[in-house]
Short mmCIF file of C-alpha atoms in Angstrom, two decimals:
data_model
loop_
_atom_site.label_atom_id
_atom_site.label_comp_id
_atom_site.label_asym_id
_atom_site.label_seq_id
_atom_site.Cartn_x
_atom_site.Cartn_y
_atom_site.Cartn_z
CA MET A 491 0.00 0.00 0.00
CA SER A 492 1.08 3.57 -0.46
CA ASN A 493 3.42 4.85 2.19
CA GLN A 494 2.47 8.50 2.14
CA HIS A 495 5.32 9.58 4.37
CA GLY A 496 7.93 7.73 2.35
CA TYR A 497 9.01 6.01 5.55
CA ASN A 498 11.57 3.34 4.75
CA GLY A 499 11.18 1.35 7.96
CA ASN A 500 14.90 1.33 8.70
CA SER A 501 15.33 4.23 11.06
CA ASN A 502 15.03 4.36 14.86
CA GLY A 503 15.49 0.57 15.09
CA THR A 504 12.05 0.24 13.56
CA GLN A 505 10.13 -3.05 13.60
CA THR A 506 6.82 -3.77 11.85
CA GLY A 507 4.42 -6.70 12.21
CA THR A 508 5.32 -7.31 15.86
CA GLU A 509 2.95 -8.90 18.37
CA THR A 510 2.69 -5.46 20.04
CA VAL A 511 1.51 -3.62 16.92
CA LYS A 512 -0.77 -6.51 15.90
CA ARG A 513 -2.46 -6.61 19.31
CA GLY A 514 -2.18 -2.83 19.56
CA LEU A 515 -4.64 -2.06 16.76
CA ALA A 516 -7.29 -4.09 18.58
CA GLN A 517 -6.60 -1.99 21.70
CA MET A 518 -7.50 1.09 19.64
CA LEU A 519 -10.84 -0.46 18.63
CA LYS A 520 -11.99 -1.03 22.22
CA GLY A 521 -15.27 0.50 23.30
CA GLY A 522 -16.25 0.60 19.65
CA VAL A 523 -18.50 -1.05 17.08
CA ILE A 524 -17.22 -2.94 14.02
CA MET A 525 -19.88 -3.13 11.30
CA ASP A 526 -20.38 -5.56 8.40
CA VAL A 527 -20.66 -3.72 5.06
CA VAL A 528 -21.12 -5.07 1.54
CA ASN A 529 -20.20 -2.00 -0.53
CA ALA A 530 -18.51 1.42 -0.36
CA GLU A 531 -21.78 3.23 0.25
CA GLN A 532 -22.56 1.15 3.35
CA ALA A 533 -18.95 1.61 4.52
CA LYS A 534 -19.41 5.40 4.40
CA ILE A 535 -22.69 5.16 6.32
CA ALA A 536 -20.90 3.05 8.95
CA GLU A 537 -17.98 5.48 9.26
CA GLU A 538 -20.36 8.43 9.42
CA ALA A 539 -22.26 6.69 12.22
CA GLY A 540 -19.05 6.30 14.25
CA ALA A 541 -17.95 2.72 13.51
CA VAL A 542 -14.34 2.07 14.61
CA ALA A 543 -13.80 -0.32 11.71
CA VAL A 544 -15.77 -2.09 8.99
CA MET A 545 -15.83 -5.73 7.95
CA ALA A 546 -15.87 -5.85 4.13
CA LEU A 547 -17.79 -8.80 2.67
CA GLU A 548 -19.98 -9.73 -0.28
CA ARG A 549 -22.92 -11.01 1.74
CA VAL A 550 -23.83 -10.40 5.37
CA PRO A 551 -24.26 -13.59 7.43
CA ALA A 552 -28.08 -13.45 7.22
CA ASP A 553 -27.83 -13.67 3.40
CA ILE A 554 -25.15 -16.36 3.52
CA ARG A 555 -27.61 -18.34 5.63
CA ALA A 556 -30.56 -17.69 3.33
CA GLN A 557 -28.71 -18.36 0.08
CA GLY A 558 -26.63 -21.34 1.17
CA GLY A 559 -23.81 -22.69 -1.01
CA VAL A 560 -20.10 -22.25 -0.33
CA ALA A 561 -19.18 -18.92 1.28
CA ARG A 562 -15.65 -17.76 0.42
CA MET A 563 -13.35 -14.73 0.78
CA SER A 564 -14.86 -11.69 -0.96
CA ASP A 565 -13.61 -10.33 -4.29
CA PRO A 566 -10.44 -8.27 -3.59
CA GLU A 567 -11.77 -5.57 -5.90
CA LEU A 568 -14.81 -5.06 -3.67
CA ILE A 569 -12.59 -4.98 -0.58
CA LEU A 570 -10.28 -2.41 -2.19
CA GLU A 571 -13.26 -0.20 -3.07
CA ILE A 572 -14.31 -0.27 0.56
CA MET A 573 -10.72 0.46 1.71
CA ASP A 574 -10.67 3.50 -0.58
CA ALA A 575 -14.04 4.75 0.67
CA VAL A 576 -13.20 5.13 4.38
CA THR A 577 -10.34 6.25 6.67
CA ILE A 578 -11.11 3.76 9.46
CA PRO A 579 -9.53 0.26 9.51
CA VAL A 580 -11.00 -2.33 7.14
CA MET A 581 -11.24 -6.03 8.02
CA ALA A 582 -12.18 -8.94 5.79
CA LYS A 583 -12.94 -12.63 6.28
CA VAL A 584 -11.12 -15.76 5.15
CA ARG A 585 -12.25 -19.36 5.48
CA ILE A 586 -10.96 -21.34 8.48
CA GLY A 587 -7.61 -22.84 7.48
CA HIS A 588 -7.45 -21.07 4.09
CA PHE A 589 -4.04 -19.47 4.43
CA VAL A 590 -3.87 -18.50 0.76
CA GLU A 591 -6.98 -16.34 1.07
CA ALA A 592 -5.13 -14.72 4.00
CA GLN A 593 -2.01 -14.19 1.86
CA ILE A 594 -4.19 -12.45 -0.72
CA LEU A 595 -5.75 -10.15 1.85
CA GLU A 596 -2.32 -9.33 3.27
CA ALA A 597 -1.11 -8.52 -0.26
CA ILE A 598 -3.88 -5.95 -0.78
CA GLY A 599 -3.07 -4.28 2.55
CA ILE A 600 -6.10 -5.23 4.63
CA ASP A 601 -5.88 -3.99 8.25
CA TYR A 602 -7.26 -7.10 10.01
CA ILE A 603 -8.16 -10.63 8.87
CA ASP A 604 -11.10 -12.51 10.40
CA GLU A 605 -10.54 -16.27 10.14
CA SER A 606 -14.26 -16.83 10.30
CA GLU A 607 -16.71 -19.66 10.89
CA VAL A 608 -19.27 -17.58 8.95
CA LEU A 609 -17.54 -18.71 5.74
CA THR A 610 -17.42 -22.38 4.74
CA PRO A 611 -14.34 -23.97 6.40
CA ALA A 612 -11.48 -24.92 4.05
CA ASP A 613 -9.79 -27.22 6.57
CA GLU A 614 -11.59 -29.40 9.10
CA ASP A 615 -8.51 -30.05 11.26
CA TYR A 616 -6.24 -27.03 11.25
CA HIS A 617 -6.54 -23.27 11.55
CA ILE A 618 -4.12 -20.85 9.91
CA ASN A 619 -0.69 -20.33 11.48
CA LYS A 620 -1.30 -16.65 12.13
CA HIS A 621 2.24 -16.01 13.41
CA ALA A 622 3.38 -16.24 9.78
CA PHE A 623 1.59 -12.98 8.88
CA LYS A 624 2.36 -9.32 9.53
CA VAL A 625 -1.34 -8.48 9.33
CA PRO A 626 -3.19 -9.22 12.58
CA PHE A 627 -5.98 -11.80 12.85
CA VAL A 628 -9.21 -11.94 14.82
CA CYS A 629 -10.79 -15.35 15.49
CA GLY A 630 -14.05 -16.56 16.98
CA CYS A 631 -14.45 -18.64 20.13
CA ARG A 632 -17.15 -20.26 22.26
CA ASN A 633 -15.09 -20.89 25.38
CA LEU A 634 -11.72 -20.20 26.97
CA GLY A 635 -10.00 -23.25 25.49
CA GLU A 636 -10.93 -22.22 21.95
CA ALA A 637 -9.86 -18.62 22.62
CA LEU A 638 -6.44 -19.71 23.92
CA ARG A 639 -5.89 -22.17 21.04
CA ARG A 640 -6.48 -19.33 18.58
CA ILE A 641 -4.18 -16.99 20.53
CA GLY A 642 -1.59 -19.78 20.60
CA GLU A 643 -1.80 -19.88 16.79
CA GLY A 644 -1.20 -16.12 16.70
CA ALA A 645 -4.62 -14.44 16.83
CA ALA A 646 -4.16 -10.82 17.97
CA MET A 647 -7.83 -10.34 18.85
CA ILE A 648 -10.67 -12.65 19.88
CA ARG A 649 -14.41 -12.41 19.42
CA THR A 650 -17.08 -14.63 20.83
CA LYS A 651 -18.86 -16.42 17.99
CA GLY A 652 -22.49 -16.08 18.98
CA GLU A 653 -24.68 -17.31 16.13
CA ALA A 654 -24.10 -15.02 13.15
CA GLY A 655 -26.98 -13.86 10.96
CA THR A 656 -29.74 -14.65 13.45
CA GLY A 657 -30.30 -11.36 15.30
CA ASP A 658 -30.67 -13.56 18.41
CA VAL A 659 -28.20 -12.50 21.09
CA VAL A 660 -28.54 -15.68 23.17
CA GLU A 661 -25.46 -17.45 21.79
CA ALA A 662 -23.27 -14.33 22.09
CA VAL A 663 -24.31 -14.18 25.75
CA ARG A 664 -23.62 -17.89 26.23
CA HIS A 665 -20.12 -17.63 24.73
CA ALA A 666 -19.17 -14.42 26.54
CA ARG A 667 -20.35 -15.89 29.87
CA ALA A 668 -18.41 -19.08 29.14
CA VAL A 669 -15.12 -17.28 28.41
CA LEU A 670 -15.39 -14.69 31.18
CA GLY A 671 -16.70 -17.23 33.72
CA GLU A 672 -13.86 -19.66 32.99
CA ILE A 673 -11.36 -16.81 33.48
CA ARG A 674 -12.91 -16.02 36.87
CA ARG A 675 -12.67 -19.69 37.92
CA LEU A 676 -9.09 -19.90 36.70
CA GLN A 677 -8.08 -16.94 38.85
CA ASN A 678 -9.01 -18.90 41.99
CA MET A 679 -7.32 -22.12 40.96
CA PRO A 680 -4.20 -23.32 42.82
CA ALA A 681 -1.07 -23.61 40.63
CA GLU A 682 -1.00 -27.42 40.73
CA GLU A 683 -4.42 -27.62 39.01
CA LEU A 684 -3.45 -25.48 36.00
CA MET A 685 -1.80 -28.21 33.90
CA THR A 686 -4.76 -30.57 34.14
CA TYR A 687 -7.10 -27.68 33.47
CA ALA A 688 -5.06 -26.75 30.38
CA LYS A 689 -5.25 -30.37 29.21
CA ASN A 690 -9.01 -30.54 29.79
CA ILE A 691 -9.82 -27.35 27.85
CA GLY A 692 -7.21 -28.07 25.16
CA ALA A 693 -5.29 -24.84 25.73
CA PRO A 694 -1.55 -24.04 25.77
CA TYR A 695 -0.26 -24.28 29.36
CA HIS A 696 1.69 -21.00 29.26
CA LEU A 697 -1.44 -19.10 28.20
CA VAL A 698 -3.48 -20.75 30.97
CA GLN A 699 -0.80 -19.62 33.45
CA GLU A 700 -0.88 -16.10 32.02
CA VAL A 701 -4.68 -15.81 32.25
CA ALA A 702 -4.66 -17.21 35.79
CA ALA A 703 -2.15 -14.53 36.79
CA THR A 704 -3.69 -11.52 34.98
CA GLY A 705 -7.40 -12.38 35.13
CA LYS A 706 -7.91 -11.49 31.49
CA LEU A 707 -7.19 -12.70 27.98
CA PRO A 708 -3.83 -11.54 26.62
CA VAL A 709 -5.66 -9.94 23.66
CA VAL A 710 -8.74 -7.76 23.20
CA ASN A 711 -12.05 -9.65 23.29
CA PHE A 712 -15.14 -8.44 21.38
CA ALA A 713 -18.63 -9.94 21.20
CA ALA A 714 -20.20 -11.00 17.90
CA GLY A 715 -23.02 -13.06 16.44
CA GLY A 716 -26.60 -11.90 16.97
CA ILE A 717 -26.26 -8.33 18.26
CA ALA A 718 -29.14 -6.35 16.71
CA THR A 719 -30.12 -3.54 19.11
CA PRO A 720 -28.45 -0.87 21.28
CA ALA A 721 -29.58 -2.86 24.32
CA ASP A 722 -27.87 -5.99 22.96
CA ALA A 723 -24.60 -4.06 22.54
CA ALA A 724 -24.82 -2.61 26.07
CA LEU A 725 -25.66 -6.05 27.48
CA MET A 726 -22.48 -7.51 26.00
CA MET A 727 -20.42 -4.56 27.29
CA GLN A 728 -21.88 -4.95 30.80
CA LEU A 729 -21.04 -8.66 30.68
CA GLY A 730 -17.41 -7.55 30.23
CA VAL A 731 -16.40 -7.65 26.57
CA ASP A 732 -14.22 -4.89 25.08
CA GLY A 733 -16.45 -3.95 22.13
CA VAL A 734 -18.93 -5.40 19.63
CA PHE A 735 -19.21 -6.61 16.06
CA VAL A 736 -22.59 -6.02 14.42
CA GLY A 737 -23.08 -8.08 11.28
CA SER A 738 -26.49 -8.33 9.70
CA GLY A 739 -28.12 -6.27 12.48
CA ILE A 740 -27.51 -2.86 10.93
CA PHE A 741 -27.97 -3.09 7.17
CA LYS A 742 -30.80 -5.64 7.45
CA SER A 743 -32.80 -3.21 9.59
CA GLY A 744 -35.30 -0.54 8.54
CA ASP A 745 -33.11 2.55 9.16
CA PRO A 746 -29.44 1.47 9.07
CA ALA A 747 -27.80 4.89 9.64
CA ARG A 748 -29.92 5.64 12.67
CA ARG A 749 -29.55 2.16 14.17
CA ALA A 750 -25.78 2.26 13.57
CA ARG A 751 -25.46 5.57 15.44
CA ALA A 752 -27.63 4.26 18.28
CA ILE A 753 -25.50 1.11 18.69
CA VAL A 754 -22.30 3.21 18.70
CA GLU A 755 -23.71 5.47 21.41
CA ALA A 756 -25.00 2.51 23.43
CA THR A 757 -21.54 0.89 23.33
CA THR A 758 -19.94 4.04 24.82
CA HIS A 759 -22.68 4.76 27.37
CA TYR A 760 -23.37 1.08 28.14
CA ASN A 761 -23.70 1.77 31.87
CA ASP A 762 -26.12 4.71 31.57
CA PRO A 763 -29.73 3.41 31.28
CA ALA A 764 -31.14 6.92 30.67
CA ILE A 765 -28.96 7.34 27.59
CA LEU A 766 -29.70 3.75 26.50
CA ALA A 767 -33.43 4.53 26.68
CA GLU A 768 -32.96 7.70 24.63
CA VAL A 769 -30.93 6.06 21.85
CA SER A 770 -33.32 3.08 21.67
CA LYS A 771 -36.31 5.26 20.74
CA GLY A 772 -37.85 5.17 17.26
CA LEU A 773 -35.22 3.09 15.51
CA GLY A 774 -37.72 1.48 13.12
CA GLU A 775 -37.79 -2.19 12.25
CA PRO A 776 -34.91 -4.33 13.56
CA MET A 777 -33.65 -7.14 11.34
CA VAL A 778 -36.05 -10.07 11.14
CA GLY A 779 -34.49 -12.57 13.48
CA ILE A 780 -34.23 -16.33 13.69
CA ASN A 781 -34.80 -17.86 17.11
CA VAL A 782 -31.67 -19.94 17.64
CA SER A 783 -33.50 -22.51 19.79
CA THR A 784 -35.59 -23.51 16.76
CA MET A 785 -32.52 -24.19 14.58
CA SER A 786 -31.14 -27.63 13.88
CA ASP A 787 -27.49 -28.37 14.59
CA SER A 788 -26.68 -28.41 10.88
CA GLU A 789 -28.01 -24.84 10.54
CA ARG A 790 -25.71 -23.54 13.24
CA ILE A 791 -22.28 -22.26 12.31
CA ALA A 792 -20.70 -21.59 15.72
CA HIS A 793 -19.51 -25.20 16.01
CA ARG A 794 -17.16 -24.65 13.03
CA GLY A 795 -13.61 -24.31 14.38
CA TRP A 796 -11.43 -26.83 16.17
CA MET B 580 -4.26 14.38 41.78
CA LYS B 581 -7.43 13.60 39.80
CA VAL B 582 -6.74 13.16 36.09
CA GLY B 583 -9.51 12.52 33.59
CA VAL B 584 -9.28 10.12 30.67
CA LEU B 585 -11.72 10.73 27.82
CA ALA B 586 -13.55 7.37 27.75
CA LEU B 587 -15.75 7.70 24.67
CA GLN B 588 -13.81 5.00 22.81
CA GLY B 589 -10.28 3.63 22.56
CA ASP B 590 -7.60 2.41 24.96
CA PHE B 591 -8.60 4.59 27.90
CA LEU B 592 -8.17 1.71 30.40
CA GLU B 593 -4.45 1.48 29.53
CA HIS B 594 -4.03 5.20 30.36
CA GLU B 595 -5.92 4.70 33.61
CA LYS B 596 -3.52 1.92 34.61
CA MET B 597 -0.51 4.11 33.80
CA LEU B 598 -1.96 7.01 35.82
CA ASN B 599 -2.59 4.73 38.78
CA ALA B 600 0.99 3.43 38.47
CA VAL B 601 2.39 6.98 38.80
CA GLY B 602 0.18 7.81 41.77
CA ALA B 603 -2.68 9.75 40.16
CA GLU B 604 -6.39 9.01 40.44
CA ALA B 605 -7.90 8.27 37.02
CA VAL B 606 -11.48 9.36 36.24
CA GLU B 607 -13.41 8.31 33.11
CA VAL B 608 -14.97 11.19 31.20
CA ARG B 609 -17.99 10.47 28.97
CA LEU B 610 -20.18 13.50 29.67
CA PRO B 611 -19.41 17.20 30.33
CA GLU B 612 -20.16 16.98 34.06
CA HIS B 613 -17.44 14.34 34.45
CA LEU B 614 -14.84 17.10 33.94
CA ASN B 615 -15.72 18.70 37.30
CA GLY B 616 -12.88 18.56 39.81
CA LEU B 617 -10.25 17.26 37.37
CA GLU B 618 -6.80 18.80 37.19
CA ALA B 619 -5.74 17.40 33.80
CA LEU B 620 -7.08 15.26 30.99
CA ILE B 621 -5.75 12.58 28.63
CA ILE B 622 -7.36 11.89 25.26
CA PRO B 623 -6.47 8.27 24.44
CA GLY B 624 -5.77 6.36 21.27
CA GLY B 625 -8.76 5.07 19.34
CA GLU B 626 -10.53 6.08 16.16
CA SER B 627 -10.51 9.88 15.93
CA THR B 628 -13.68 9.94 13.79
CA THR B 629 -15.60 7.94 16.42
CA ILE B 630 -14.27 9.99 19.35
CA GLY B 631 -15.03 13.27 17.52
CA LYS B 632 -18.60 12.28 16.64
CA LEU B 633 -19.38 11.10 20.18
CA ALA B 634 -17.83 14.26 21.67
CA SER B 635 -20.03 16.43 19.40
CA LYS B 636 -23.20 14.44 20.06
CA TYR B 637 -22.75 14.52 23.84
CA ARG B 638 -21.84 18.26 23.86
CA LEU B 639 -18.29 17.76 25.07
CA VAL B 640 -16.48 19.91 22.49
CA GLU B 641 -16.99 23.33 24.13
CA PRO B 642 -16.46 22.07 27.70
CA LEU B 643 -13.22 20.37 26.60
CA ARG B 644 -12.00 23.58 24.92
CA GLU B 645 -12.85 25.53 28.07
CA PHE B 646 -11.05 22.94 30.23
CA ALA B 647 -7.94 23.11 28.04
CA THR B 648 -7.62 26.91 28.38
CA GLN B 649 -6.59 26.39 32.01
CA LYS B 650 -5.57 22.79 32.49
CA PRO B 651 -3.12 20.39 30.85
CA VAL B 652 -4.42 18.08 28.14
CA TRP B 653 -2.44 15.29 26.46
CA GLY B 654 -3.56 13.49 23.33
CA THR B 655 -2.04 10.21 22.14
CA CYS B 656 -2.54 9.24 18.45
CA ALA B 657 -6.29 9.85 17.94
CA GLY B 658 -5.97 12.32 20.82
CA MET B 659 -3.28 14.21 18.91
CA ILE B 660 -5.57 14.41 15.88
CA PHE B 661 -8.47 15.63 18.04
CA LEU B 662 -6.27 18.41 19.56
CA ALA B 663 -4.99 19.68 16.19
CA LYS B 664 -6.17 22.83 14.40
CA ASP B 665 -5.85 21.35 10.93
CA ILE B 666 -5.93 17.77 9.66
CA GLY B 667 -6.78 18.55 6.04
CA ARG B 668 -10.24 16.95 6.14
CA GLU B 669 -13.65 17.48 7.71
CA GLN B 670 -14.22 15.82 11.07
CA PRO B 671 -14.96 17.20 14.55
CA LEU B 672 -11.79 18.58 16.22
CA LEU B 673 -10.98 20.54 19.37
CA GLY B 674 -8.56 22.66 17.32
CA LEU B 675 -6.48 23.67 20.34
CA MET B 676 -2.92 23.13 19.12
CA ASP B 677 -1.32 25.07 16.28
CA ILE B 678 -0.20 22.00 14.41
CA LYS B 679 -1.10 20.38 11.12
CA VAL B 680 -1.55 16.62 11.36
CA ASN B 681 -1.78 13.97 8.65
CA ARG B 682 -3.92 10.96 9.66
CA ASN B 683 -2.71 7.42 8.87
CA ALA B 684 0.51 9.08 7.68
CA PHE B 685 2.54 5.88 7.49
CA GLY B 686 -0.03 3.85 5.57
CA ARG B 687 -2.22 1.00 6.73
CA GLN B 688 -1.88 -1.41 9.68
CA ILE B 689 0.86 -3.39 7.92
CA ASN B 690 3.02 -0.24 8.27
CA SER B 691 2.40 0.10 12.02
CA PHE B 692 5.74 -0.05 13.83
CA GLU B 693 7.79 0.18 17.00
CA ALA B 694 10.79 2.51 17.23
CA ASP B 695 13.15 4.05 19.81
CA LEU B 696 12.87 7.82 20.23
CA ASP B 697 14.89 10.49 21.98
CA ILE B 698 12.34 12.80 23.56
CA GLN B 699 13.28 16.28 24.75
CA GLY B 700 12.70 16.54 28.50
CA ILE B 701 12.63 12.76 29.03
CA GLU B 702 15.77 11.55 30.85
CA GLY B 703 17.11 8.03 31.03
CA GLY B 704 17.65 6.96 27.43
CA PRO B 705 15.46 6.37 24.40
CA PHE B 706 11.71 5.86 24.73
CA HIS B 707 10.35 2.72 23.06
CA ALA B 708 7.40 4.03 21.07
CA VAL B 709 4.51 2.08 19.51
CA PHE B 710 2.93 3.59 16.39
CA ILE B 711 -0.44 2.13 15.29
CA ARG B 712 -1.84 3.52 12.02
CA ALA B 713 -0.26 6.63 13.42
CA PRO B 714 -0.60 10.28 12.49
CA LEU B 715 2.34 12.60 11.84
CA VAL B 716 2.74 16.30 12.54
CA THR B 717 3.47 17.93 9.19
CA GLN B 718 3.62 21.55 10.33
CA VAL B 719 4.07 23.38 13.64
CA ASP B 720 3.55 27.07 14.37
CA ALA B 721 6.65 27.97 16.39
CA ASN B 722 5.41 31.56 16.73
CA ALA B 723 2.40 30.23 18.61
CA GLY B 724 4.77 28.47 21.01
CA VAL B 725 4.71 24.93 19.64
CA GLU B 726 7.88 23.01 20.56
CA VAL B 727 8.95 19.81 18.85
CA LEU B 728 9.84 17.19 21.49
CA ALA B 729 10.63 14.20 19.28
CA ARG B 730 11.33 13.30 15.68
CA LEU B 731 11.89 10.07 13.81
CA ASP B 732 15.32 9.64 12.21
CA ASP B 733 13.91 10.89 8.91
CA GLY B 734 12.75 14.12 10.58
CA GLY B 735 9.04 13.27 10.98
CA ILE B 736 7.59 15.06 14.02
CA VAL B 737 5.92 12.69 16.49
CA ALA B 738 5.76 14.59 19.81
CA VAL B 739 4.94 18.26 20.40
CA ARG B 740 4.15 20.56 23.28
CA GLN B 741 2.39 23.92 23.27
CA GLY B 742 2.39 25.33 26.80
CA HIS B 743 0.32 22.92 28.88
CA LEU B 744 -0.90 20.95 25.86
CA LEU B 745 0.97 17.80 24.83
CA ALA B 746 0.51 15.52 21.84
CA THR B 747 2.22 12.27 20.83
CA ALA B 748 1.64 10.26 17.65
CA PHE B 749 2.53 7.05 19.51
CA HIS B 750 1.14 5.11 22.49
CA PRO B 751 3.14 5.22 25.74
CA GLU B 752 0.11 3.56 27.37
CA LEU B 753 0.83 0.35 25.40
CA THR B 754 4.25 0.02 27.08
CA SER B 755 5.30 -0.19 30.71
CA ASP B 756 7.39 3.00 30.44
CA THR B 757 5.72 5.60 32.66
CA ARG B 758 8.11 8.49 31.96
CA LEU B 759 5.76 10.44 29.68
CA HIS B 760 2.88 10.03 32.14
CA GLU B 761 5.17 11.40 34.87
CA TYR B 762 6.18 14.27 32.58
CA PHE B 763 2.51 15.06 31.98
CA LEU B 764 1.72 15.01 35.70
CA LYS B 765 4.54 17.51 36.23
CA LEU B 766 2.91 19.83 33.68
CA ALA B 767 -0.29 19.46 35.66
CA THR B 768 1.44 20.25 38.95
CA LEU B 769 3.07 23.36 37.46
CA SER B 770 -0.15 24.70 36.02
CA VAL B 771 -2.14 24.41 39.28
CA ARG B 772 -2.84 27.97 40.29
#
């Protein structure tokens, strides 16, 4: 990508692509809303509403669900159009295990890669070795073990999976409570129990030790998958996540710009019920949801990932 | 000493931890009334467009300008952008420092970097600085009292001070080096009348 300052990267002992800068961008997104967009026009609406980043994709999860078929990385041309349209960071999705899709996104200068269960997995055993990339990755999780496996592979940011494209927040709540509850239990565990715990949840021992000592994940943790209202966003923030992804919830609703602004404001003022009441007024039709409890296992996508 | 951290969006918690580490009490600021009783304010890293829009919507722009006429304010990255008079594009700004700033001056995330800086007024060797999609100061008004505190080896300006206002393009809050937070608290102590 263009280097407007003409900075050659060799002065001041400069290093790029370090763990610190990869995790650091996620730190800058905290307290913010990352919105799914399918074209440059939606990206501008999202930026104008106060999104901290956009996720560029061809179809939002609700449409991927409705249309079926194989869901793949989006056309790089579309992603580049979206990157040109806004000044905020742009993310895009690759299939689980599809490291060549990730190489392509790195080559076009994407800011963050989501190795996402929303797309059809390319590998049913292995995720991408994310340490091999200078671009940071975000990955989904349903519990602490899955979060720490992804961080072990090099993820610089984590999001709970929820159940994308449903507008039903119940799975996002389940996954956030699972991760945050397991961290709370871990903090009270004596040192001799940590190895067996690491074995049982399938997580790297050194990361289990780190979480036990610090009481938090070593990377930023957002909520995703089913957030459709300002109240949903504030609920996830009060549960203890660092920010929210909103996928289908904005551009599948009646008044996307207004709903987007309201969700941004609710994420900042998540602890102020008077403001939450104000921003929740008159938002028009929310996205038509799918009640997750009525879905069959084969319709659910959160179980993708190993 | 009570120091506010603008908590609309971004890495405000990291600044709060640094302030606590150097013995100050950190207070989150989301609404104008939260500025009452504070002796200084930090504007954290984050997305400057998001922070600006939320500050406008919740009527913080004028109270922040008023606060900054008397009390020290420090902006890191997005905070530097928010403090600048001119960034060459339309977005809400406080416009308090006579500097011109270029957003995302080094390119995209892949160009984010770490580097060692010599900072004027900071003793004890180079400061390890983390730049994330960072801005760069492209012009300073020396006549208005803007001092350059740090440059990259190629001359790019990354830390400036104008009286009791401070701006850095990088993120000391992402390191464990508290020297700039201590420097800022000293500014705050000096400006107490």
